[in-house]
PDB file of C-alpha atoms in Angstrom:
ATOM      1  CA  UNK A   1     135.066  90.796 145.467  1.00  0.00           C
ATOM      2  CA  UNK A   2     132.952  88.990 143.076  1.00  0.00           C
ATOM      3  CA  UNK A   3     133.562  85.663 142.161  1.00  0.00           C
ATOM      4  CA  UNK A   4     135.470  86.454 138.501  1.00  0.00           C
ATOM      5  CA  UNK A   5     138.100  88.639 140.076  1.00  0.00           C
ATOM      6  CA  UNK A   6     138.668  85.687 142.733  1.00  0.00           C
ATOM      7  CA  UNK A   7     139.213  83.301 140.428  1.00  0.00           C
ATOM      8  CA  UNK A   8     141.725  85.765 138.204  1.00  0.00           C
ATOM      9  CA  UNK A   9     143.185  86.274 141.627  1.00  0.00           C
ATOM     10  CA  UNK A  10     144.184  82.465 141.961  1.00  0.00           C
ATOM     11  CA  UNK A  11     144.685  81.236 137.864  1.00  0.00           C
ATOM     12  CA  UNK A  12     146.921  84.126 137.567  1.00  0.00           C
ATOM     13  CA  UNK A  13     150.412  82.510 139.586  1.00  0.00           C
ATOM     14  CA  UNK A  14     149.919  79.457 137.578  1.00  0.00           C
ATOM     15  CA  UNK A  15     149.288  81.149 134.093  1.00  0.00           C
ATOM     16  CA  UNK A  16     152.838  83.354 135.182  1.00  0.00           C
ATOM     17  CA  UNK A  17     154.846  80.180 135.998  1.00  0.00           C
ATOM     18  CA  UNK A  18     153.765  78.401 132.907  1.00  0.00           C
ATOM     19  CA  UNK A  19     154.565  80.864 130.729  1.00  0.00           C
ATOM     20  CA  UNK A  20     158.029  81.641 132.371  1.00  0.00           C
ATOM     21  CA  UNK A  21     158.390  77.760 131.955  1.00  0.00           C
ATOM     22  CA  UNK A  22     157.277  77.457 128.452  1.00  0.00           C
ATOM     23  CA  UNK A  23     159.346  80.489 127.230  1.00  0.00           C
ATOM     24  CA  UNK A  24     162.597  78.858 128.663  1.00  0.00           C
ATOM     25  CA  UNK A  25     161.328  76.061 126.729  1.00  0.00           C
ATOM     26  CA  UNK A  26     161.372  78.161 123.428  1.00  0.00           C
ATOM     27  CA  UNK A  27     164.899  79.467 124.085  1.00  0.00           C
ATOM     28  CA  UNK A  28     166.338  76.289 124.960  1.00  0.00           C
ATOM     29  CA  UNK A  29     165.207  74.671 122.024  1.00  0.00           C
ATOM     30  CA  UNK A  30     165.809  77.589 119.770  1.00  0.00           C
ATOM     31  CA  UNK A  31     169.526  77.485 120.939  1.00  0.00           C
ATOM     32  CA  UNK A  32     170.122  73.823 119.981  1.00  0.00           C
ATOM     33  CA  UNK A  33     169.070  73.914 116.552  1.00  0.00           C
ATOM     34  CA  UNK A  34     171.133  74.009 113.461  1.00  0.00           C
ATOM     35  CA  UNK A  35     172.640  76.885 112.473  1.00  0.00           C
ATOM     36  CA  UNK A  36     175.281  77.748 110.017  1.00  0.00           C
ATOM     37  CA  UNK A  37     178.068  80.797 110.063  1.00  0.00           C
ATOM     38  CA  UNK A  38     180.540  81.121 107.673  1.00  0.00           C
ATOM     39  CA  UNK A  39     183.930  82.452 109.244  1.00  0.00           C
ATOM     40  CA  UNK A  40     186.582  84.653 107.473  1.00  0.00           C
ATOM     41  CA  UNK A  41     189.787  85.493 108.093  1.00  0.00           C
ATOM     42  CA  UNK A  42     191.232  88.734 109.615  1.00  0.00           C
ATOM     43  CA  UNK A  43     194.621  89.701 107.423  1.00  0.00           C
ATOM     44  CA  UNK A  44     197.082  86.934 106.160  1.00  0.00           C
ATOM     45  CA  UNK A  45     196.696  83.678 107.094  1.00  0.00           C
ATOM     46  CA  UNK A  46     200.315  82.044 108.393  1.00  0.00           C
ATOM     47  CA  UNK A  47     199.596  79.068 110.619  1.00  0.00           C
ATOM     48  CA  UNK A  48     203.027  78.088 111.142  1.00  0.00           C
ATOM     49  CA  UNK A  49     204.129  81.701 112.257  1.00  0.00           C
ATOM     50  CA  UNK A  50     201.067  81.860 114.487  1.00  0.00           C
ATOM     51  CA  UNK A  51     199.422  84.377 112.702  1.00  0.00           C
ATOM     52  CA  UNK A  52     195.999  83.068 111.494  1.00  0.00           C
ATOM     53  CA  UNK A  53     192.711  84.621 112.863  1.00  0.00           C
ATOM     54  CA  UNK A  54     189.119  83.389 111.886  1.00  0.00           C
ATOM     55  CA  UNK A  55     186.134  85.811 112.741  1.00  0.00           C
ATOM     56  CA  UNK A  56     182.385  85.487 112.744  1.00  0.00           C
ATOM     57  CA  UNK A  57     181.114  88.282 114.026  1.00  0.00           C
ATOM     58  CA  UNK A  58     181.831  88.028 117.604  1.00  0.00           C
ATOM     59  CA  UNK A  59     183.026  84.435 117.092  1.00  0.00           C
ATOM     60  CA  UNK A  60     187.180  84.057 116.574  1.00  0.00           C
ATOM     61  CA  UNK A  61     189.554  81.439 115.892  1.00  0.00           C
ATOM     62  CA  UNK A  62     193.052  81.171 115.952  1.00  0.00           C
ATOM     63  CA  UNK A  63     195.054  78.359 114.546  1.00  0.00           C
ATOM     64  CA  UNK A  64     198.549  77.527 114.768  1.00  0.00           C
ATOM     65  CA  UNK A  65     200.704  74.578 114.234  1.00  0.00           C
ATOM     66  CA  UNK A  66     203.716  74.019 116.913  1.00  0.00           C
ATOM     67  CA  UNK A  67     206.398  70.759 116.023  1.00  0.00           C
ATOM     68  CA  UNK A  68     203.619  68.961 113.787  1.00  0.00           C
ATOM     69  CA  UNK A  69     201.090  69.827 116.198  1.00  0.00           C
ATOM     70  CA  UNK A  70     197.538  71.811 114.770  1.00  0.00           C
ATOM     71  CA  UNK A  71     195.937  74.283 117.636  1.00  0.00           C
ATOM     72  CA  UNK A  72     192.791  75.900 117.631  1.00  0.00           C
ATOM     73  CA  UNK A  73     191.804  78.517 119.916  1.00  0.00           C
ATOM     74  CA  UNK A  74     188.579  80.439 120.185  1.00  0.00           C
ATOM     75  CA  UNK A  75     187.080  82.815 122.159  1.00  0.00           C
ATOM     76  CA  UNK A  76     183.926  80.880 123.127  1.00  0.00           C
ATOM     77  CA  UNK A  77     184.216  76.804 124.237  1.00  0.00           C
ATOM     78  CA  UNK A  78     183.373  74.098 121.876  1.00  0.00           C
ATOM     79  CA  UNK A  79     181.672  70.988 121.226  1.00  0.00           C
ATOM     80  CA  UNK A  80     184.105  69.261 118.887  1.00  0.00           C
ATOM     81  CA  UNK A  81     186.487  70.289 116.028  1.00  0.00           C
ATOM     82  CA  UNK A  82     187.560  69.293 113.036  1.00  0.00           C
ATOM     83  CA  UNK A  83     190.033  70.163 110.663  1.00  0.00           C
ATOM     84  CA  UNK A  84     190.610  69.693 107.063  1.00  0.00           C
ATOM     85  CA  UNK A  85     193.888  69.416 104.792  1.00  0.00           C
ATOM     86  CA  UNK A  86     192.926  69.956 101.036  1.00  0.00           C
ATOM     87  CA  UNK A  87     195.125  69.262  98.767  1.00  0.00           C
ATOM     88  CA  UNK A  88     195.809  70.575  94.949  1.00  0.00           C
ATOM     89  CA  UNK A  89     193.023  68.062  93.174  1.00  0.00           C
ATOM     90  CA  UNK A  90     190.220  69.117  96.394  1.00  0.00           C
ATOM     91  CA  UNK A  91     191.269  65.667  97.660  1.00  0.00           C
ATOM     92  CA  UNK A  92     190.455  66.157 101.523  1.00  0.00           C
ATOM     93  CA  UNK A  93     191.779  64.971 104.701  1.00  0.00           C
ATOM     94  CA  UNK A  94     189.837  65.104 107.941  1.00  0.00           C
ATOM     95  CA  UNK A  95     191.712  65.276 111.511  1.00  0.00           C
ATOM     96  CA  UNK A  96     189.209  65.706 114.866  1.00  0.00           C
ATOM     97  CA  UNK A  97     190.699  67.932 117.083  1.00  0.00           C
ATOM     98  CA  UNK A  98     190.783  66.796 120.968  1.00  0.00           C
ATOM     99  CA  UNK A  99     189.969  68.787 123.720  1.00  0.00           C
ATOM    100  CA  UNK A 100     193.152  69.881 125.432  1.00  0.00           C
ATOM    101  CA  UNK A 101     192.727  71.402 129.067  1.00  0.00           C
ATOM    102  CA  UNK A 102     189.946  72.977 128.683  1.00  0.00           C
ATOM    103  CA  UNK A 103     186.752  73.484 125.337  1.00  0.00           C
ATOM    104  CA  UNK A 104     188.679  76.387 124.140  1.00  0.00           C
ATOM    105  CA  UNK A 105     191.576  74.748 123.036  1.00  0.00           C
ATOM    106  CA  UNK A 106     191.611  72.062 120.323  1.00  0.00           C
ATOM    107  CA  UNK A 107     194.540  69.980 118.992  1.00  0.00           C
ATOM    108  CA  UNK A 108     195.975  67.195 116.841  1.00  0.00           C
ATOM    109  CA  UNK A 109     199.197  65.753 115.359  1.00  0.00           C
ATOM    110  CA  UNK A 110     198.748  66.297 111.058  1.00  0.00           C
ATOM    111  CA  UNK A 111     201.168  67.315 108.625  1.00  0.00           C
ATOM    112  CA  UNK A 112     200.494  70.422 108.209  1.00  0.00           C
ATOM    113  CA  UNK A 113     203.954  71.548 108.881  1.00  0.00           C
ATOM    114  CA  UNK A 114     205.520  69.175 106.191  1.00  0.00           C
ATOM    115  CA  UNK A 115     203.322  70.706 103.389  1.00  0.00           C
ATOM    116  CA  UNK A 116     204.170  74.600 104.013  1.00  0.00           C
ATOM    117  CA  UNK A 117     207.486  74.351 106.055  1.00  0.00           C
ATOM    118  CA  UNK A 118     209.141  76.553 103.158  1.00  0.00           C
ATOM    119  CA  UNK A 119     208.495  80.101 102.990  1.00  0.00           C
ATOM    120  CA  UNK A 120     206.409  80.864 100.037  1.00  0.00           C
ATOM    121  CA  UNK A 121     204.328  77.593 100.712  1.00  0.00           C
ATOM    122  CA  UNK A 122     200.088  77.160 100.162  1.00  0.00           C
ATOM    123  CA  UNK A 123     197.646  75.244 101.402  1.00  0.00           C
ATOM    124  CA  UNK A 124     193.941  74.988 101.331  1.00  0.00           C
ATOM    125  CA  UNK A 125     192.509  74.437 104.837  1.00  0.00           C
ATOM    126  CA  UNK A 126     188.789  74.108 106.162  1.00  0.00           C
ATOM    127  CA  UNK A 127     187.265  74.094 109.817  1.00  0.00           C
ATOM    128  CA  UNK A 128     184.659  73.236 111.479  1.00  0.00           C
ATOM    129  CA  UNK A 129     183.609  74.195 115.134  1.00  0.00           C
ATOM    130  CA  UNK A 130     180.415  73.115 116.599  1.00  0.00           C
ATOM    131  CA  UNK A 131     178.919  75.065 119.386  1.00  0.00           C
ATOM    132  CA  UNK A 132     175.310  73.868 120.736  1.00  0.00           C
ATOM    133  CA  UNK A 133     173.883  72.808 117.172  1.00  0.00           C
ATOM    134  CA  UNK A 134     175.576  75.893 115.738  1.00  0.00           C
ATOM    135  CA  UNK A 135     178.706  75.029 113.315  1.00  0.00           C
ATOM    136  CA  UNK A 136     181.146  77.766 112.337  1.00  0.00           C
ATOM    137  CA  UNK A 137     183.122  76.928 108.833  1.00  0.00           C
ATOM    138  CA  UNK A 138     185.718  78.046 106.856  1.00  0.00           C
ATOM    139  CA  UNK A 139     187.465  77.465 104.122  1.00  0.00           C
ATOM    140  CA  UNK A 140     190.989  79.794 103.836  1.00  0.00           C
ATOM    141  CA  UNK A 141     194.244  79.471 102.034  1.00  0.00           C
ATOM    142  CA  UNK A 142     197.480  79.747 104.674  1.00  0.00           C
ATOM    143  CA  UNK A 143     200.969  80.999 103.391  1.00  0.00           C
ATOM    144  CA  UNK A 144     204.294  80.930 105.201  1.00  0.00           C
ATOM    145  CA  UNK A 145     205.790  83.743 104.715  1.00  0.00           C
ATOM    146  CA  UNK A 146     209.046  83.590 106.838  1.00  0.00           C
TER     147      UNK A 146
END
């Protein structure tokens, strides 16, 4: 064995492990940068009959509102919420969503329910859900229609 080949021999662990270390590296810090998805929803939108589904691909939310009380589920936990009342002159109202038991379930007290308690009733709405430096909006119209 000639005296190349030996030293290939012993670089060659070191130049795997680097590169297995620099390449999780990459994908960690490719994973925490900003990214943007726009979310859509799937049928009619009725948050107060629990019928409202957001999707982004594999990405979906589901909002309801329960005694005054704004849910959101998705499929994959979250970072933070936030959820938006807008109102007829694009006037907008922010309410953070807390975590409830667990990062897939999201919730705060807004009045929601006042606005579209009456069948036939619109609203504007707009969420945001943050995932590690990724942020899924929306911006939807809900209708009750019971």
């Amino acid at each position: 064995m000639n005296r190349h080949t030996r030293t290939a021999l012993i670089v060659a662990p070191f130049l795997i492990l680097g590169g297995y270390i620099a390449s999780d590296f990459y994908i960690e810090n490719k994973a925490d940068q900003e990214r943007v998805f726009n979310m859509v929803p799937f049928g009619l939108c009725d948050v107060i009959n629990e019928k409202c589904v957001l999707k982004s691909g594999t990405f979906e939310v589901n909002i309801y509102d329960k005694a005054g009380t704004t849910t959101l589920n998705s499929t994959f936990p979250l970072d933070s919420a936030t959820f938006f009342l807008v109102d007829n002159n694009n006037q907008v109202s922010a309410y953070p969503l807390g975590m409830m038991d667990s990062a897939y379930y999201w919730q705060s007290p807004t009045p929601l329910r006042n606005n579209i308690s009456n069948k036939g009733d619109k609203q504007k709405l707009r969420i945001i859900a943050n995932i590690k430096g990724g942020q899924y909006i929306a911006e939807f119209s809900t209708q009750t229609l019971k």
